[in-house]
Coordinates of C-alpha atoms in Angstrom, one line a residue:
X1 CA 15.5 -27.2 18.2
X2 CA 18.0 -24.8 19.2
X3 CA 19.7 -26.7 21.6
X4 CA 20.2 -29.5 19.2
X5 CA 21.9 -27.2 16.8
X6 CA 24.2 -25.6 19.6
X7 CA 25.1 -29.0 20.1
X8 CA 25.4 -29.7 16.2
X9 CA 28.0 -26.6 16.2
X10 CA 30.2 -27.6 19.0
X11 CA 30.4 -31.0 17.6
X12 CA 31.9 -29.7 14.3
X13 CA 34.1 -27.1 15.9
X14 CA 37.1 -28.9 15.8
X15 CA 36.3 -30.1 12.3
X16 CA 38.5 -28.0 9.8
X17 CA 36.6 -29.0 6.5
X18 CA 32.9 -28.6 8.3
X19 CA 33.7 -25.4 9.5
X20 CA 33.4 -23.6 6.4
X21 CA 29.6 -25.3 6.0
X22 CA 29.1 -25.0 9.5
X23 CA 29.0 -21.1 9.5
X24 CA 27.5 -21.1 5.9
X25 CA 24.8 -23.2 7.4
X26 CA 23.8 -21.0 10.5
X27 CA 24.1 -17.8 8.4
X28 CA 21.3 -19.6 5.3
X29 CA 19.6 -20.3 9.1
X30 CA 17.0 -17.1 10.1
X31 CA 15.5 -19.3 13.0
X32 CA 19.2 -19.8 14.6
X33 CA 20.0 -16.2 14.2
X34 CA 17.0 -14.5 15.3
X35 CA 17.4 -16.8 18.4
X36 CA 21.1 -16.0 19.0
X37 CA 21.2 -12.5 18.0
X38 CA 18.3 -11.7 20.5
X39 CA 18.7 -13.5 24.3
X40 CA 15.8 -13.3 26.1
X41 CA 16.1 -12.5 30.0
X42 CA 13.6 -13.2 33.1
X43 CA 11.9 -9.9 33.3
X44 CA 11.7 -9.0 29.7
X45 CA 8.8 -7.9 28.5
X46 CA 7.0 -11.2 25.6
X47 CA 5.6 -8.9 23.6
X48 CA 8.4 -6.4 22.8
X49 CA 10.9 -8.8 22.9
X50 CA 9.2 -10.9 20.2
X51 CA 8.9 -7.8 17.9
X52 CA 12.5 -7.5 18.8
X53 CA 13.0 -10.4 17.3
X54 CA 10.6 -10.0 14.3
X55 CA 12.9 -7.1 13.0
X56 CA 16.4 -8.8 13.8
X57 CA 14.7 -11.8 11.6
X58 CA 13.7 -9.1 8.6
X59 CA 17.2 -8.3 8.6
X60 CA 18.2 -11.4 7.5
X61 CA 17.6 -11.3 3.9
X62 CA 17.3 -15.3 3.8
X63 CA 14.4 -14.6 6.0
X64 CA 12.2 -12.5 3.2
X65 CA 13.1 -15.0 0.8
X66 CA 12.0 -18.0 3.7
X67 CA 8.7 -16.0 3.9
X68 CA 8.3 -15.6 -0.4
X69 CA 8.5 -19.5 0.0
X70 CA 5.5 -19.8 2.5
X71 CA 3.6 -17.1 0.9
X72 CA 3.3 -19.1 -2.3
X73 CA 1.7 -21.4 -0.3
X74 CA -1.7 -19.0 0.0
X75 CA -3.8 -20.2 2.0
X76 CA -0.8 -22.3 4.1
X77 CA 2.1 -19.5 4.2
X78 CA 0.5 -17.3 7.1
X79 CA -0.1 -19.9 9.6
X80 CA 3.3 -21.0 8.7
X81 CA 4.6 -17.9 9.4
X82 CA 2.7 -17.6 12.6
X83 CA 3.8 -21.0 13.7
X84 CA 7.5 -19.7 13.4
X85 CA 7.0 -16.9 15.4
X86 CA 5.3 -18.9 18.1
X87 CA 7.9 -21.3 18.2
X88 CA 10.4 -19.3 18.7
X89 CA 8.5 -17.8 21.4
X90 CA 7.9 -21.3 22.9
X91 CA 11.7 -22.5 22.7
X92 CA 12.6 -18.6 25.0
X93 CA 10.2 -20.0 27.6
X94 CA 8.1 -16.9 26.3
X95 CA 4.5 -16.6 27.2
X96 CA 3.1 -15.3 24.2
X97 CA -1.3 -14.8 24.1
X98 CA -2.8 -16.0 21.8
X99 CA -6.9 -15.6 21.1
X100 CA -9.0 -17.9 19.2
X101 CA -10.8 -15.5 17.1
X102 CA -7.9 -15.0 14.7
X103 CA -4.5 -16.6 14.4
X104 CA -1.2 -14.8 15.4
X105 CA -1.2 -11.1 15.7
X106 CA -3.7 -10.3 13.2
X107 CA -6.8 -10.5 15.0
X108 CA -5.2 -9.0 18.4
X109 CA -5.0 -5.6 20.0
X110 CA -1.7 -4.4 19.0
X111 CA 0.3 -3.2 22.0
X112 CA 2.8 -1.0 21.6
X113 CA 5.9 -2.5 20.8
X114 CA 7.9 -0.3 23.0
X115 CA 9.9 3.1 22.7
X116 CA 12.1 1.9 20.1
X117 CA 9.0 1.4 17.5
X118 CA 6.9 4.4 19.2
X119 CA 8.6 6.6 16.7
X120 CA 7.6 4.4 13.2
X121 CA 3.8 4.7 14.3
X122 CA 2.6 7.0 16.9
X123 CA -0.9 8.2 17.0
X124 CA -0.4 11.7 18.6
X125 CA -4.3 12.8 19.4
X126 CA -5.0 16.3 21.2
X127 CA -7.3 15.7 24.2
X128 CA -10.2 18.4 24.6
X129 CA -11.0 20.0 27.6
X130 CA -14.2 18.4 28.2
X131 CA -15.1 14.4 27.1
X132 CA -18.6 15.5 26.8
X133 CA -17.4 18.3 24.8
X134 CA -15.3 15.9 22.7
X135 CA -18.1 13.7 21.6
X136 CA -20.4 16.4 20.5
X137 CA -20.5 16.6 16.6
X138 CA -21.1 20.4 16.4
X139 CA -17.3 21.2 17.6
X140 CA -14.2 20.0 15.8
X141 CA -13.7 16.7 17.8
X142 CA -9.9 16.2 18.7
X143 CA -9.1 12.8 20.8
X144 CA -6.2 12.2 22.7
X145 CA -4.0 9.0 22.7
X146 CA -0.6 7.9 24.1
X147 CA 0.3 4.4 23.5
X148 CA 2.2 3.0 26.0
X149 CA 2.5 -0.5 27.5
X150 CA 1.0 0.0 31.1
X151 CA -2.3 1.3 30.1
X152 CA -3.0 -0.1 26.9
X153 CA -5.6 -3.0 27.7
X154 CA -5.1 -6.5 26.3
X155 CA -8.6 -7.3 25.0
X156 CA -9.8 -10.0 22.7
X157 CA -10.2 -9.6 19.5
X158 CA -13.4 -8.8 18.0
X159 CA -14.7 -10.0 15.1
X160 CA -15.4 -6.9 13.3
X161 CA -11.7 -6.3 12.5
X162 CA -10.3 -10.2 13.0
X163 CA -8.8 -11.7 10.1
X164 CA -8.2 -15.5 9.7
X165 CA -5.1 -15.0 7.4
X166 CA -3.8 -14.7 3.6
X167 CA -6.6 -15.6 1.0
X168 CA -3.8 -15.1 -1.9
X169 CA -1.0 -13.3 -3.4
X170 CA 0.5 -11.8 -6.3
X171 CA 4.2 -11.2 -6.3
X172 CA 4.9 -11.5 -10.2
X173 CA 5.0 -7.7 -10.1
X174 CA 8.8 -6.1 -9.6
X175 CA 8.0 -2.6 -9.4
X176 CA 6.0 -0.2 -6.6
X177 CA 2.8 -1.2 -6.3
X178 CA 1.4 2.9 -6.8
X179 CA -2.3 1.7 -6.3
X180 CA -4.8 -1.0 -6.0
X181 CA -8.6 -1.5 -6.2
X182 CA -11.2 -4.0 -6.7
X183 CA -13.6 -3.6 -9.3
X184 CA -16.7 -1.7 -9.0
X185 CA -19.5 -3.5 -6.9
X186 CA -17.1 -6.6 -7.1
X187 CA -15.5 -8.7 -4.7
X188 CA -14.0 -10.9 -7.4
X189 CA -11.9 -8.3 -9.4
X190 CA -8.6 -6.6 -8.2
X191 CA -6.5 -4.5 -10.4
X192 CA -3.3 -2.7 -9.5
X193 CA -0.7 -0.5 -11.1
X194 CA 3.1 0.0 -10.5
X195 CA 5.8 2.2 -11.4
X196 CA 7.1 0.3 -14.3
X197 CA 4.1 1.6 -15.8
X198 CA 2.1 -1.7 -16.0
X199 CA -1.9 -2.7 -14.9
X200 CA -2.6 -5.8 -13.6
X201 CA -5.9 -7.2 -13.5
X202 CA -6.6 -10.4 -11.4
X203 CA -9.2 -12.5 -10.3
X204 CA -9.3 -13.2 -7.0
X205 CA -11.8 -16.7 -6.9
X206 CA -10.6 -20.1 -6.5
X207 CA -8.5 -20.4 -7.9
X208 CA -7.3 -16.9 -7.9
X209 CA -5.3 -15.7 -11.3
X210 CA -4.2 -12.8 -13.5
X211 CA -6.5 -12.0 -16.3
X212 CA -4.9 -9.1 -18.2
X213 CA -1.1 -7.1 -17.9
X214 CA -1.6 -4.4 -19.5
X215 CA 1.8 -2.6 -21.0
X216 CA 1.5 1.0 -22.8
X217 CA 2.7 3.7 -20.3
X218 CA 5.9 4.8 -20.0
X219 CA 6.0 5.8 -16.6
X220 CA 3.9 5.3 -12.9
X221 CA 0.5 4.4 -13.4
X222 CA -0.8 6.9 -10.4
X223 CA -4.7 5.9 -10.4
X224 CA -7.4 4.4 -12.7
X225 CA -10.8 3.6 -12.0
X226 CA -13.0 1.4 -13.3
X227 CA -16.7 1.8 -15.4
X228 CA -20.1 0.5 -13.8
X229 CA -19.7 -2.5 -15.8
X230 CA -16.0 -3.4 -14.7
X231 CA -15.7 -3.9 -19.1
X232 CA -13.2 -1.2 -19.2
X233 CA -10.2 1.0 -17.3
X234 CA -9.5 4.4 -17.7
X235 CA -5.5 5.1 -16.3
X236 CA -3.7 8.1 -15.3
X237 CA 0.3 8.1 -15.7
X238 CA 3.3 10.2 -15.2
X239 CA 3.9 10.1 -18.7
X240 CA 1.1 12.9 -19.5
X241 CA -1.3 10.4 -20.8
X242 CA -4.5 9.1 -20.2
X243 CA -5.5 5.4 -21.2
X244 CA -8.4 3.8 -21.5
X245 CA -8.4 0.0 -21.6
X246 CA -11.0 -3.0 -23.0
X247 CA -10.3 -5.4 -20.2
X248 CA -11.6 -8.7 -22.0
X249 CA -9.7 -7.9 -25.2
X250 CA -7.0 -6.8 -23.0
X251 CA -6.3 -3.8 -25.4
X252 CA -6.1 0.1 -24.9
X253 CA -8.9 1.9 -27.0
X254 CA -8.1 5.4 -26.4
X255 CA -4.6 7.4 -25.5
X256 CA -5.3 11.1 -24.5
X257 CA -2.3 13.3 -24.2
X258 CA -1.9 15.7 -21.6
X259 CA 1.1 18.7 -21.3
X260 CA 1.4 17.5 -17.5
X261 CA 1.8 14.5 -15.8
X262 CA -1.6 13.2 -15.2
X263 CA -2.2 12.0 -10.8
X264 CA -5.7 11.0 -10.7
X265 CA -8.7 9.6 -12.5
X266 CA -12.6 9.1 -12.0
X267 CA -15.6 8.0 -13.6
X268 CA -18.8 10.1 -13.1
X269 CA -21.0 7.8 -10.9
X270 CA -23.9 8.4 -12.9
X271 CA -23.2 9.1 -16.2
X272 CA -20.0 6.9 -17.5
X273 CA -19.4 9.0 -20.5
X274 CA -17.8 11.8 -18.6
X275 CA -14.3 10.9 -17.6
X276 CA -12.5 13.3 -14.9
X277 CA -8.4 13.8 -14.5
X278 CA -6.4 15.9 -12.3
X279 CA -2.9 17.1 -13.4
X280 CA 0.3 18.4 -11.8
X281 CA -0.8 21.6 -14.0
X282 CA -3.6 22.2 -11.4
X283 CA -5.9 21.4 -13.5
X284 CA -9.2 19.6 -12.9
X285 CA -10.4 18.4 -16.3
X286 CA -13.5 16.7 -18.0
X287 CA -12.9 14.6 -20.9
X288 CA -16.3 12.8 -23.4
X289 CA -14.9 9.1 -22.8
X290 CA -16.6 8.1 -26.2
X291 CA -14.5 10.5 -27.9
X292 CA -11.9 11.8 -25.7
X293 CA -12.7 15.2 -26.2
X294 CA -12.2 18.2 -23.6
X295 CA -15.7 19.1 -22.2
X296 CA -14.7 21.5 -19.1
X297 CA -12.0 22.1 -17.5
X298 CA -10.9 24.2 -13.6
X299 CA -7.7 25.3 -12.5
X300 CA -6.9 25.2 -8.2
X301 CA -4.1 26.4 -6.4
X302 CA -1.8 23.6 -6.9
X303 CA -1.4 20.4 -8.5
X304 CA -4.0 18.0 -8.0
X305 CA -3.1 15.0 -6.3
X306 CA -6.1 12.7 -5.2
X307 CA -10.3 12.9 -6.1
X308 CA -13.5 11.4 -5.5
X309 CA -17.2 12.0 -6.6
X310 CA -19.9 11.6 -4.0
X311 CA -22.4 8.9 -5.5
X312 CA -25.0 11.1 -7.1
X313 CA -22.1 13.0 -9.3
X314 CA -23.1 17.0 -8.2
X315 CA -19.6 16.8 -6.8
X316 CA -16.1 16.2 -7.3
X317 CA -13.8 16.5 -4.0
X318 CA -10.1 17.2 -4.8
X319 CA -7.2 17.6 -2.8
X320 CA -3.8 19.6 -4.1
X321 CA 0.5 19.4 -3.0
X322 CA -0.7 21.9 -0.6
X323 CA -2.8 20.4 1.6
X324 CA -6.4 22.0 0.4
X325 CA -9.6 20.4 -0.3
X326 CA -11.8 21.6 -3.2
X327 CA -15.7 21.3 -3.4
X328 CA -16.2 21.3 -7.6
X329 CA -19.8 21.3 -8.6
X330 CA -20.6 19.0 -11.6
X331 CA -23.4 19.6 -14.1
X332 CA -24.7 15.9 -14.5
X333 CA -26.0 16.2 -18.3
X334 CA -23.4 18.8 -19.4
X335 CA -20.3 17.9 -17.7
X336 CA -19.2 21.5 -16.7
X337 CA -17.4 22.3 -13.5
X338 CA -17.5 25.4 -11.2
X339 CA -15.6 26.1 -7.7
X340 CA -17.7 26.1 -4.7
X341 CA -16.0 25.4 -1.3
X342 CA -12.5 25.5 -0.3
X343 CA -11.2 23.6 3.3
X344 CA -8.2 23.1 4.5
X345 CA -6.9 19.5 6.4
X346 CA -5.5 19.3 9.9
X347 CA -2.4 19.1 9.0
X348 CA -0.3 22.5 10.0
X349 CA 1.8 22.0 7.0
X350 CA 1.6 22.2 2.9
X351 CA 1.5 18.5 2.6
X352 CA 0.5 15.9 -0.5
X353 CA -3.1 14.6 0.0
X354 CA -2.6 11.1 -1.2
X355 CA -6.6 9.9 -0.4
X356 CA -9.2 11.7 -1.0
X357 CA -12.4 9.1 -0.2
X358 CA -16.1 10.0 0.2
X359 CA -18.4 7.8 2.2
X360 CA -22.6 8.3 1.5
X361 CA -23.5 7.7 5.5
X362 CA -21.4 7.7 8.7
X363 CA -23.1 7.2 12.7
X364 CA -20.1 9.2 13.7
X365 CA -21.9 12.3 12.0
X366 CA -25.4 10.9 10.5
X367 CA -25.0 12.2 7.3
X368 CA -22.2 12.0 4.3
X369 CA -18.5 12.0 5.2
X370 CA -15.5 12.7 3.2
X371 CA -11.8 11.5 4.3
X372 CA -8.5 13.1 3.7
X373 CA -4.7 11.6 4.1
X374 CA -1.6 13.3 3.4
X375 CA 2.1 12.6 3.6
X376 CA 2.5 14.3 6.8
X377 CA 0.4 11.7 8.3
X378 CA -2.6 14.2 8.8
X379 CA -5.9 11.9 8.9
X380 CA -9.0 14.6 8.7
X381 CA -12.4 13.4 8.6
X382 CA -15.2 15.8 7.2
X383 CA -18.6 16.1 7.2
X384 CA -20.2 16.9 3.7
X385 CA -23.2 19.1 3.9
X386 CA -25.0 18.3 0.1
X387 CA -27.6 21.5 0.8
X388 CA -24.9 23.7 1.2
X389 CA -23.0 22.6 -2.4
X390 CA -20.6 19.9 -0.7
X391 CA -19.8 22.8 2.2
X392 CA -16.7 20.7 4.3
X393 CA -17.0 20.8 8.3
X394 CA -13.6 19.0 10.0
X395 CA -15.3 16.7 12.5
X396 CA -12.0 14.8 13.9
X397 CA -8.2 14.3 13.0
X398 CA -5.9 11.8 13.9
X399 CA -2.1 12.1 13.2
X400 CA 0.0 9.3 12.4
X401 CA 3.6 9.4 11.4
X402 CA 5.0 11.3 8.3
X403 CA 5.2 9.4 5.2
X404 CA 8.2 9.0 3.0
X405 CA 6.2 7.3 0.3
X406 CA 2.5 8.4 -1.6
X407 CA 0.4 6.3 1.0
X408 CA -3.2 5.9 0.9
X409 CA -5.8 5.0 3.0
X410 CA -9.4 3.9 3.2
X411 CA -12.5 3.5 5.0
X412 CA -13.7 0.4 6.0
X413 CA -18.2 1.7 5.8
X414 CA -19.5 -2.2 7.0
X415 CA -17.3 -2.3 10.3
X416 CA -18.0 1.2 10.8
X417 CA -21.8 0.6 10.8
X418 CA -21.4 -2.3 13.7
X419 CA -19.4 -0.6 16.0
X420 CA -17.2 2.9 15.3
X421 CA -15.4 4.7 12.7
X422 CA -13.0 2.0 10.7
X423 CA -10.0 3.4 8.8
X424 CA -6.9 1.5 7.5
X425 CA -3.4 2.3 6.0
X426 CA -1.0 1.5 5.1
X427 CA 2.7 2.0 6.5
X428 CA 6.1 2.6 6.4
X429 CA 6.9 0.0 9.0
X430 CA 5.5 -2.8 6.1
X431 CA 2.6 -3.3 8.6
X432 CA -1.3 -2.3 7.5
X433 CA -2.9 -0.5 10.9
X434 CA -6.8 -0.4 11.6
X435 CA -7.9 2.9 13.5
X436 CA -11.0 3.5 14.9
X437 CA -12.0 7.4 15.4
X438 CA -14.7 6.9 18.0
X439 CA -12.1 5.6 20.5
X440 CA -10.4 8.6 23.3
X441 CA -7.5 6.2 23.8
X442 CA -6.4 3.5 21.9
X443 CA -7.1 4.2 18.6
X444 CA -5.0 1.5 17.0
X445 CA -7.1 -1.6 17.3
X446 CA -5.3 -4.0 15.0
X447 CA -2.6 -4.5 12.8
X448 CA -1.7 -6.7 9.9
X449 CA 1.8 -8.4 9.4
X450 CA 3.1 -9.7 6.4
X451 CA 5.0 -7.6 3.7
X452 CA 8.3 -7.1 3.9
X453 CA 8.7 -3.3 2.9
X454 CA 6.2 -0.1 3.1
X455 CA 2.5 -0.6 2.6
X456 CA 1.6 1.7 -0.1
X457 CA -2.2 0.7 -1.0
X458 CA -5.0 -0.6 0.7
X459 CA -8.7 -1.5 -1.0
X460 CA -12.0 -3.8 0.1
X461 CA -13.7 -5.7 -2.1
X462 CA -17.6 -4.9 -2.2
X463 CA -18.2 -7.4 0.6
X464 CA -15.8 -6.0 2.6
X465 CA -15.0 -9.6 3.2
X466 CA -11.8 -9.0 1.4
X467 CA -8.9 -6.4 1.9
X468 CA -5.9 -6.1 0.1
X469 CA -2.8 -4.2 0.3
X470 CA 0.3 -3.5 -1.7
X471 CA 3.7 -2.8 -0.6
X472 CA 7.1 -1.1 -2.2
X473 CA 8.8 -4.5 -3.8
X474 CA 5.5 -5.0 -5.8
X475 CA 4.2 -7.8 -3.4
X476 CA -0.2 -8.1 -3.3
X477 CA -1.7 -9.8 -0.2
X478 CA -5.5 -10.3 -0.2
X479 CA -6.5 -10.8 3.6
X480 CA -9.6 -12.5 4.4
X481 CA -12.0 -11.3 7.2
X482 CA -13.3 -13.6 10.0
X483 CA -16.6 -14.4 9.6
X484 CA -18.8 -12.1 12.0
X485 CA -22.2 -13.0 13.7
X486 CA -24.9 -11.3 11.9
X487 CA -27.0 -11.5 14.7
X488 CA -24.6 -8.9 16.7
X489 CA -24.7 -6.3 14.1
X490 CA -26.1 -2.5 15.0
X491 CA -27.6 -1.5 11.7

């Protein structure tokens, strides 16, 4: 193809009025100027070269709006978008692998790219002294990792982390994409909010749609959760307000004003009635949600940017601006807080905690985990003692590259139950990275390509069949896993 239009453009060279559309036509091209803007030589490297080429194409800003086209497509704009990238491959004479488990580079180990993209997403591990030593739970386990081309191993994909490609996608939204989460038990209901201050609620099933926009903050939406029932949303905003939305009626019943902006929001697990908020007054507050009265409220060291309950509600974990984690003990019946346990993160630095996630079981420490994020890139992952009132032990770190933006990240609990200790995030390098904390070396075991600026939010459905991730220009992709063997899982 490219030789045909090399020989298109000499033809029309000596053409004076096809000139003009000549160069009009190879600059609307992305194809021809990914292919002429990056030459490929004998001994270059296929995989970094195509990356390479990948970011020369992003430049082109007829390029994003080539893949906005595909991605309307759903189900047909990602193997569209791998087929480009293969054929350009194919017309350089470039050997590209390819594994039949999942299409493109979204079911394979990701290489690294290279020195040029070692400093966008670099996992910088400290090794222990001893591997035996580093595997026992009863130490703070620290693993080592330097990705580099000659000893990163080019395995298959597995299926635990394979996806087959784009189940759907949302890009009516113009605004950041602040957060994003599928309803409670539900792997048909996804709701996100952005910085225009507007909800979203969509349905994900075939075909998938938007139920509900809900308009009536001012500002960012920074979290909201959703009740048992998935019937209503409470929201958190920068505007000092809380809201609490009927999603069927598509109305908001309740506005409580705060005198701070309000960063987080959760429902007790148990009792639905009690309705907890953390401000950028460092407060830690407990509101009736029938009423919206003040129950009990706490006050940390700092503002409080990220929370989670552990599923029977004794406990709220909160992490502040500064880096700390807060153990809050919850009185079930009365809703009344008290202080119990403070920890601190990896991180060396005062740094945002944007996630703040609790997880009920974990084979990496046989018991109940908590994980941490901050914008420094600090990934901490805690053990959660319940007899010792939510007492915190640091188990294992992992840290990525700083953060410019509020990104979050997650577990993934069923892959971690068939084979190590799943976490994804998002990232600044509009990619969504899998990392698995039972791994020395190599802890980056997949990636996901697709948006076209930062990846701000991640969330699985309840199937965990499902992931979805939101980026900077207000762009949702909903990725669909492979489907895995049941036979090989390690329950």
């Amino acid at each position: 193809m490219m030789d045909q239009k090399m020989e298109k453009c000499s033809s029309e060279d000596d053409d004076p009025e096809k000139r003009q559309d000549k160069q009009e036509d190879v600059t609307a091209d992305p194809e021809f100027v990914g292919c002429m803007l990056q030459p490929c030589s004998a001994d270059s490297d296929p995989n970094y070269v195509g990356i390479r080429r990948l970011l020369l194409f992003r430049k082109v800003q007829s390029g994003l709006l080539h893949r906005k086209v595909d991605w309307r497509c759903n189900g047909k704009g990602y193997v569209a978008y791998r087929n480009f990238i293969n054929r350009r491959g194919s017309q350089m004479n470039l050997r590209v692998l390819s594994y039949t488990s999942s299409p493109g580079t979204s079911g394979q180990w990701a290489p690294s790219p290279g020195p040029a993209s070692l400093t966008l997403e670099v996992d910088s591990w400290s090794a222990g002294r001893d591997t035996h030593e580093s595997q026992t739970l009863s130490h703070t386990n620290s693993l080592g990792s330097n990705l580099s081309e000659t000893d990163h191993p080019r395995r298959k994909a597995e299926p635990a982390y394979s996806f087959v490609g784009m189940h759907c996608i949302f890009d009516q939204c113009k605004a950041m994409v602040t957060v994003i989460k599928f309803g409670h038990m539900s792997s048909d209901i996804l709701a996100y909010g952005a910085n225009d201050g507007t909800l979203t609620v969509c349905t994900v099933s075939e075909p998938p749609s938007i139920i509900e926009q809900l308009s009536g903050h001012s500002k960012d939406v920074t979290d909201f959760d959703f009740t048992m029932n998935n019937q209503y949303i409470a929201s958190s905003s920068l505007d000092k307000t809380v809201r609490v939305w009927d999603i069927p009626r598509g109305l908001c019943i309740r506005v409580i004003y705060g005198v701070a902006p309000q960063l987080c929001i959760r429902f007790h697990p148990v009792n639905n009635n009690f309705l907890s908020v953390g401000n950028a007054n460092r407060e830690i507050s407990v509101f009736n949600f029938s009423t919206g009265r003040l129950i009990d409220k706490t006050v940390v060291d700092s503002k409080v940017t990220a929370m989670d309950y552990d599923n029977t509600g004794r406990f709220i974990f909160c992490g502040d601006a500064q880096g700390w984690i807060y153990t809050i003990t919850v009185n079930s019946h009365q809703g009344t807080l008290s202080r119990s346990h403070r920890a601190r993160n990896s991180s060396k630095h005062k740094s945002e905690v944007t996630t703040i996630q609790y997880r009920t079981f974990s084979l990496l420490t046989r018991g109940p985990v908590l994980l941490s994020f901050s914008r420094d890139g600090s990934l901490s992952f805690f053990s959660v003692s319940l007899e010792l009132q939510g007492y915190l032990t640091l188990r294992c770190s992992l840290k990525l590259a700083p953060r410019l933006h509020s990104i979050r990240a997650s577990f993934c609990p069923l892959l971690s139950l068939e084979k190590g200790e799943f976490i994804v995030a998002g990232s600044e390098d509009a990619s969504v990275y899998f990392y698995d904390l039972t791994r020395p070396k190599h802890t980056c075991v997949n990636k996901l390509q697709g948006h076209g600026c930062p990846v701000i939010g991640v969330a699985w459905n309840h199937g965990e069949n499902l992931l979805a991730s939101s980026d900077y220009s207000g762009t949702v992709i909903v990725w669909k896993r492979a489907k895995t063997n049941e036979k090989s899982r390690n329950f």
